[in-house]
Amino acid sequence: MNNLILEVNDVAVSFGGVRAVNGATLDVEVGSVTSVIGPNGAGKTTLFNLISGATKPDSGTILFEGLEIHNLLPHKIADRGIIRTFQGAKVIKRLSVLDNLMLGGQDNPGDSLVNFLNPKARKAYEVQCRERAMELLKQIGIERFADEYAGILSGGQRKLLDLARALMANPTLLLLDEPFAGVNPTLVEKLLEVLHALRSKHNLTFLLIEHDLETVMNISDRVIVMAEGRVIADGKPNSIYENQAVIDAYLGTRKASK
Ligand SMILES: Nc1ncnc2c1ncn2[C@@H]1O[C@H](COP(=O)(O)OP(=O)(O)OP(=O)(O)O)[C@@H](O)[C@H]1O
Ligand SMILES: [Mg+2]
C-alpha cells in the first residue's frame, strides 16, 4: 500500500497573466509533518487553495488517499478529511470562543432539511459538538475563555482557536497556512506541544506553510521549497539548508533582509 496521503502532479494555475502555481509536483507521506517554505509570492497559499478546492487547477492532478480530488467542490474535499486554516487566523469576533469552535463541526444534522425537522437529532448533535469543543479548548489551554467574545483573544490565542476549529472536523490532513506567524515564542511552544500531542493521538498528517526557518527545521520531517510557482527543492531539513538553489532563491534573500 502506498504511504502517500497526498500527491500533487504538475499542477498549474494562472490569474490573469500571473502564473501563481506553475507546474508544481510534490507529495506528502502519511503521518508526517511537511513544511512548505519559499519567498513571498512563491505560490504557497495558492497551492493550499488548490489542494482544498477553493481554486481549480488549469492543468495537473491532485490525489488524496489515491483518489483524484481536484475536480471536487471544497466541502466534498473537507468531507474526505482535508481541513485548512487561513493565513492570518480568521475568528468571528462577536461570537463566543465556544461558538467559533462549534462552527467547525461537520455533519451538522441541521444542514439537511429532513434532519432539520428532527429536533432530537439536532439536539444530540449540539451536545456532542459542545463536548468536543470544550475538550479541544482544554487541550489548547484556553477553556477559561469559552464564553467570552473571540475578539478579546490575543493574536496567538486566535491561532490556537483556529487550529482547534480545524480539528473539530476530524481531519486526517491538516493544511496550516503560517500557523506561527505573529505568535509570541511562549505560544509557539504551546502550539508545537499541541501539534505533537494531536499527531500522536489522532495520527494526523500536517502540511504547513511557515516562514520561520528555525521552527521549520525543528518540527519538519520534510521540507518542500517553492519559488515562482514551482518546487525547487524537497528533502530532509538538513539537506534543504545546504541546497544551493534554496540558498540562492530563498535563504540568501532572507538572510540579507535580516
Ligand atoms: N486571486 C488572485 N488573483 C490574482 N493574483 C493572485 C491571486 N492569488 C494569488 N495571486 C498571485 O499569485 C502569486 C502567488 O501568490 P501566493 O499568495 O500563493 O504566494 P505565497 O507564497 O503564499 O506568498 P506569501 O508568502 O506572501 O503568503 C503572487 O504573485 C500573487 O500576487
Ligand atoms: Mg501565503
Short mmCIF file of C-alpha atoms and ligand atoms in Angstrom, two decimals:
data_model
loop_
_atom_site.label_atom_id
_atom_site.label_comp_id
_atom_site.label_asym_id
_atom_site.label_seq_id
_atom_site.Cartn_x
_atom_site.Cartn_y
_atom_site.Cartn_z
CA MET A 1 0.00 0.00 0.00
CA ASN A 2 1.08 3.47 -0.93
CA ASN A 3 2.07 5.54 2.12
CA LEU A 4 1.40 8.84 0.36
CA ILE A 5 -1.64 10.69 1.63
CA LEU A 6 -1.34 13.48 -0.95
CA GLU A 7 0.07 13.61 -4.48
CA VAL A 8 0.20 16.86 -6.44
CA ASN A 9 1.27 16.28 -10.05
CA ASP A 10 2.37 19.09 -12.35
CA VAL A 11 -0.34 21.46 -11.18
CA ALA A 12 -0.63 24.93 -12.67
CA VAL A 13 -2.97 27.88 -12.29
CA SER A 14 -2.84 31.46 -13.59
CA PHE A 15 -4.69 34.57 -12.51
CA GLY A 16 -4.79 36.91 -15.47
CA GLY A 17 -1.20 36.92 -16.61
CA VAL A 18 0.27 35.70 -13.31
CA ARG A 19 1.37 32.05 -13.17
CA ALA A 20 0.75 31.69 -9.43
CA VAL A 21 1.50 27.94 -9.49
CA ASN A 22 3.50 26.83 -12.48
CA GLY A 23 3.84 23.05 -12.71
CA ALA A 24 4.23 22.13 -9.03
CA THR A 25 4.82 18.48 -8.17
CA LEU A 26 5.04 17.19 -4.61
CA ASP A 27 3.78 14.50 -2.30
CA VAL A 28 3.14 14.08 1.42
CA GLU A 29 3.66 10.94 3.48
CA VAL A 30 1.02 9.69 5.88
CA GLY A 31 1.67 10.86 9.45
CA SER A 32 4.41 13.32 8.51
CA VAL A 33 4.95 16.98 9.29
CA THR A 34 5.83 18.51 5.92
CA SER A 35 6.61 22.21 5.61
CA VAL A 36 6.37 24.37 2.53
CA ILE A 37 8.72 27.35 2.51
CA GLY A 38 9.55 29.96 -0.11
CA PRO A 39 9.71 33.69 -0.72
CA ASN A 40 6.62 35.91 -0.76
CA GLY A 41 4.56 35.28 -3.86
CA ALA A 42 6.08 31.81 -4.44
CA GLY A 43 2.60 30.28 -4.74
CA LYS A 44 2.35 28.59 -1.33
CA THR A 45 -1.10 29.84 -0.37
CA THR A 46 -2.33 29.22 -3.91
CA LEU A 47 -1.08 25.64 -3.59
CA PHE A 48 -3.20 25.27 -0.44
CA ASN A 49 -6.19 26.78 -2.27
CA LEU A 50 -5.72 24.18 -4.99
CA ILE A 51 -5.49 21.28 -2.52
CA SER A 52 -8.54 22.44 -0.56
CA GLY A 53 -10.55 23.02 -3.73
CA ALA A 54 -11.03 26.79 -3.36
CA THR A 55 -9.11 27.23 -6.63
CA LYS A 56 -9.33 24.83 -9.57
CA PRO A 57 -6.13 23.99 -11.44
CA ASP A 58 -5.77 24.86 -15.15
CA SER A 59 -3.83 21.60 -15.52
CA GLY A 60 -2.37 18.78 -13.46
CA THR A 61 -3.88 16.37 -10.93
CA ILE A 62 -4.24 16.18 -7.15
CA LEU A 63 -4.79 12.84 -5.41
CA PHE A 64 -5.80 12.35 -1.80
CA GLU A 65 -5.53 8.82 -0.42
CA GLY A 66 -5.06 7.65 -4.01
CA LEU A 67 -8.22 9.29 -5.37
CA GLU A 68 -8.48 12.37 -7.58
CA ILE A 69 -9.87 15.39 -5.74
CA HIS A 70 -9.03 18.34 -8.00
CA ASN A 71 -12.49 18.38 -9.56
CA LEU A 72 -14.36 18.20 -6.26
CA LEU A 73 -16.08 21.10 -4.51
CA PRO A 74 -14.33 22.39 -1.38
CA HIS A 75 -16.89 20.93 1.05
CA LYS A 76 -16.53 17.48 -0.56
CA ILE A 77 -12.77 17.71 -0.09
CA ALA A 78 -13.32 18.72 3.55
CA ASP A 79 -15.63 15.71 3.97
CA ARG A 80 -12.82 13.47 2.78
CA GLY A 81 -10.64 14.78 5.62
CA ILE A 82 -8.61 17.72 4.33
CA ILE A 83 -9.10 20.78 6.52
CA ARG A 84 -7.21 24.04 6.32
CA THR A 85 -6.54 27.10 8.39
CA PHE A 86 -6.05 30.52 6.84
CA GLN A 87 -3.10 32.88 6.75
CA GLY A 88 -3.93 35.39 9.49
CA ALA A 89 -6.31 33.22 11.59
CA LYS A 90 -9.88 34.26 10.99
CA VAL A 91 -12.15 34.22 14.02
CA ILE A 92 -15.59 35.76 14.34
CA LYS A 93 -15.00 38.42 16.96
CA ARG A 94 -18.61 38.92 18.04
CA LEU A 95 -19.20 35.21 18.64
CA SER A 96 -18.07 33.41 21.76
CA VAL A 97 -14.92 31.34 21.66
CA LEU A 98 -17.01 28.20 22.10
CA ASP A 99 -19.40 29.14 19.28
CA ASN A 100 -16.47 29.86 16.99
CA LEU A 101 -15.30 26.33 17.60
CA MET A 102 -18.71 24.80 17.11
CA LEU A 103 -18.82 26.35 13.64
CA GLY A 104 -16.02 23.96 12.73
CA GLY A 105 -18.13 20.85 13.33
CA GLN A 106 -19.04 18.83 10.25
CA ASP A 107 -22.14 16.76 9.52
CA ASN A 108 -24.47 19.06 11.40
CA PRO A 109 -27.87 17.36 11.01
CA GLY A 110 -29.39 20.86 10.78
CA ASP A 111 -27.67 21.17 7.40
CA SER A 112 -30.15 18.81 5.75
CA LEU A 113 -33.86 19.54 5.55
CA VAL A 114 -35.00 16.11 6.73
CA ASN A 115 -32.83 16.28 9.81
CA PHE A 116 -33.57 19.94 10.34
CA LEU A 117 -37.11 18.82 11.06
CA ASN A 118 -35.82 16.33 13.64
CA PRO A 119 -35.15 18.34 16.81
CA LYS A 120 -33.80 15.31 18.68
CA ALA A 121 -31.06 14.71 16.13
CA ARG A 122 -30.18 18.39 16.20
CA LYS A 123 -30.07 18.49 20.00
CA ALA A 124 -27.90 15.34 20.20
CA TYR A 125 -25.52 16.85 17.65
CA GLU A 126 -25.27 20.08 19.57
CA VAL A 127 -24.49 18.33 22.86
CA GLN A 128 -21.84 16.16 21.26
CA CYS A 129 -20.37 19.09 19.38
CA ARG A 130 -20.20 21.21 22.55
CA GLU A 131 -18.44 18.43 24.46
CA ARG A 132 -15.85 18.03 21.75
CA ALA A 133 -15.34 21.79 21.56
CA MET A 134 -14.79 22.04 25.33
CA GLU A 135 -12.36 19.12 25.20
CA LEU A 136 -10.35 20.85 22.47
CA LEU A 137 -10.39 24.18 24.32
CA LYS A 138 -8.88 22.36 27.31
CA GLN A 139 -6.25 20.75 25.12
CA ILE A 140 -5.15 24.12 23.76
CA GLY A 141 -5.38 25.73 27.19
CA ILE A 142 -7.96 28.47 26.57
CA GLU A 143 -11.06 26.88 28.10
CA ARG A 144 -11.33 29.80 30.54
CA PHE A 145 -12.33 31.99 27.58
CA ALA A 146 -15.10 29.63 26.35
CA ASP A 147 -17.93 32.10 26.94
CA GLU A 148 -16.03 35.29 26.10
CA TYR A 149 -16.16 37.00 22.73
CA ALA A 150 -13.38 35.70 20.47
CA GLY A 151 -12.47 39.34 19.85
CA ILE A 152 -10.75 39.53 23.24
CA LEU A 153 -8.22 36.81 22.37
CA SER A 154 -4.64 37.73 21.55
CA GLY A 155 -3.27 37.01 18.07
CA GLY A 156 -1.58 33.85 19.30
CA GLN A 157 -4.69 32.62 21.09
CA ARG A 158 -6.66 33.17 17.88
CA LYS A 159 -4.20 30.92 16.08
CA LEU A 160 -4.82 28.24 18.69
CA LEU A 161 -8.56 28.69 18.29
CA ASP A 162 -8.24 28.48 14.52
CA LEU A 163 -6.29 25.24 14.87
CA ALA A 164 -8.88 23.81 17.27
CA ARG A 165 -11.68 24.79 14.88
CA ALA A 166 -9.97 22.88 12.09
CA LEU A 167 -9.73 19.87 14.41
CA MET A 168 -13.48 19.95 15.10
CA ALA A 169 -13.97 18.47 11.65
CA ASN A 170 -11.84 15.40 12.46
CA PRO A 171 -9.35 15.90 9.66
CA THR A 172 -6.77 13.38 8.50
CA LEU A 173 -4.72 16.01 6.66
CA LEU A 174 -4.37 19.48 8.15
CA LEU A 175 -3.18 22.36 5.98
CA LEU A 176 -1.86 25.18 8.16
CA ASP A 177 -1.03 28.49 6.49
CA GLU A 178 1.59 30.27 8.61
CA PRO A 179 0.33 28.97 11.97
CA PHE A 180 3.19 30.58 13.90
CA ALA A 181 3.33 33.99 12.22
CA GLY A 182 2.96 36.78 14.77
CA VAL A 183 2.75 34.35 17.68
CA ASN A 184 5.00 35.04 20.67
CA PRO A 185 7.64 32.37 21.45
CA THR A 186 5.80 31.02 24.50
CA LEU A 187 2.68 30.43 22.45
CA VAL A 188 4.73 28.92 19.62
CA GLU A 189 5.96 26.37 22.18
CA LYS A 190 2.36 25.76 23.21
CA LEU A 191 1.23 25.37 19.59
CA LEU A 192 4.05 22.92 18.92
CA GLU A 193 3.13 20.93 22.01
CA VAL A 194 -0.48 20.80 20.86
CA LEU A 195 0.57 19.72 17.36
CA HIS A 196 2.77 16.92 18.69
CA ALA A 197 0.10 15.67 21.08
CA LEU A 198 -2.52 15.70 18.33
CA ARG A 199 -0.25 14.00 15.89
CA SER A 200 0.36 11.01 18.13
CA LYS A 201 -3.21 10.87 19.39
CA HIS A 202 -5.08 11.15 16.11
CA ASN A 203 -2.42 10.05 13.63
CA LEU A 204 -2.74 13.33 11.79
CA THR A 205 -0.69 14.46 8.83
CA PHE A 206 0.40 18.11 8.72
CA LEU A 207 1.26 20.18 5.68
CA LEU A 208 2.21 23.65 6.76
CA ILE A 209 3.47 26.90 5.31
CA GLU A 210 5.95 28.66 7.52
CA HIS A 211 8.45 31.48 7.19
CA ASP A 212 10.37 30.98 10.43
CA LEU A 213 13.18 28.67 9.38
CA GLU A 214 14.23 27.69 12.88
CA THR A 215 10.73 26.43 13.62
CA VAL A 216 10.59 24.69 10.24
CA MET A 217 13.90 22.92 10.81
CA ASN A 218 12.77 21.87 14.29
CA ILE A 219 9.41 20.40 13.54
CA SER A 220 9.52 19.09 9.97
CA ASP A 221 10.17 15.57 8.75
CA ARG A 222 10.43 17.04 5.32
CA VAL A 223 10.71 20.47 3.74
CA ILE A 224 9.44 21.49 0.30
CA VAL A 225 10.79 24.72 -1.16
CA MET A 226 8.75 26.71 -3.67
CA ALA A 227 9.84 29.64 -5.81
CA GLU A 228 7.96 31.23 -8.69
CA GLY A 229 5.19 28.65 -8.62
CA ARG A 230 7.44 25.60 -8.73
CA VAL A 231 9.01 23.17 -6.28
CA ILE A 232 12.75 23.86 -6.44
CA ALA A 233 13.88 21.54 -3.64
CA ASP A 234 12.44 18.81 -1.49
CA GLY A 235 14.07 16.77 1.26
CA LYS A 236 15.02 16.40 4.90
CA PRO A 237 15.50 19.71 6.76
CA ASN A 238 19.31 19.40 6.81
CA SER A 239 19.63 18.77 3.09
CA ILE A 240 17.48 21.83 2.40
CA TYR A 241 19.75 24.06 4.42
CA GLU A 242 22.70 23.05 2.28
CA ASN A 243 20.95 23.16 -1.11
CA GLN A 244 22.47 25.87 -3.33
CA ALA A 245 19.26 26.53 -5.27
CA VAL A 246 17.47 27.15 -1.97
CA ILE A 247 20.17 29.43 -0.67
CA ASP A 248 20.02 31.43 -3.89
CA ALA A 249 16.24 31.63 -4.13
CA TYR A 250 15.31 31.94 -0.51
CA LEU A 251 17.77 31.65 2.33
CA GLY A 252 20.16 34.16 0.81
CA THR A 253 17.49 36.80 0.37
CA ARG A 254 16.06 36.18 3.83
CA LYS A 255 19.45 36.35 5.48
CA ALA A 256 20.17 39.53 3.56
CA SER A 257 16.88 41.06 4.69
CA LYS A 258 17.57 40.44 8.41
N1 LIG B 1 -6.70 35.60 -6.55
C1 LIG B 1 -5.60 36.07 -7.13
N2 LIG B 1 -5.66 36.94 -8.17
C2 LIG B 1 -4.55 37.41 -8.76
N3 LIG B 1 -3.30 37.07 -8.40
C3 LIG B 1 -3.17 36.22 -7.38
C4 LIG B 1 -4.29 35.66 -6.68
N4 LIG B 1 -3.85 34.83 -5.71
C5 LIG B 1 -2.50 34.86 -5.80
N5 LIG B 1 -2.10 35.68 -6.78
C6 LIG B 1 -0.68 35.93 -7.18
O1 LIG B 1 -0.06 34.68 -7.30
C7 LIG B 1 1.26 34.69 -6.77
C8 LIG B 1 1.39 33.68 -5.65
O2 LIG B 1 0.66 34.14 -4.51
P1 LIG B 1 0.52 33.31 -3.16
O3 LIG B 1 -0.40 34.07 -2.29
O4 LIG B 1 0.15 31.91 -3.48
O5 LIG B 1 2.01 33.38 -2.61
P2 LIG B 1 2.59 32.93 -1.19
O6 LIG B 1 3.75 32.05 -1.49
O7 LIG B 1 1.53 32.40 -0.32
O8 LIG B 1 3.14 34.33 -0.61
P3 LIG B 1 3.22 34.87 0.92
O9 LIG B 1 4.47 34.26 1.49
O10 LIG B 1 3.37 36.35 0.74
O11 LIG B 1 1.97 34.49 1.64
C9 LIG B 1 1.51 36.13 -6.36
O12 LIG B 1 2.16 36.79 -7.41
C10 LIG B 1 0.12 36.68 -6.12
O13 LIG B 1 0.09 38.07 -6.30
MG MG B 2 0.73 32.97 1.51
#
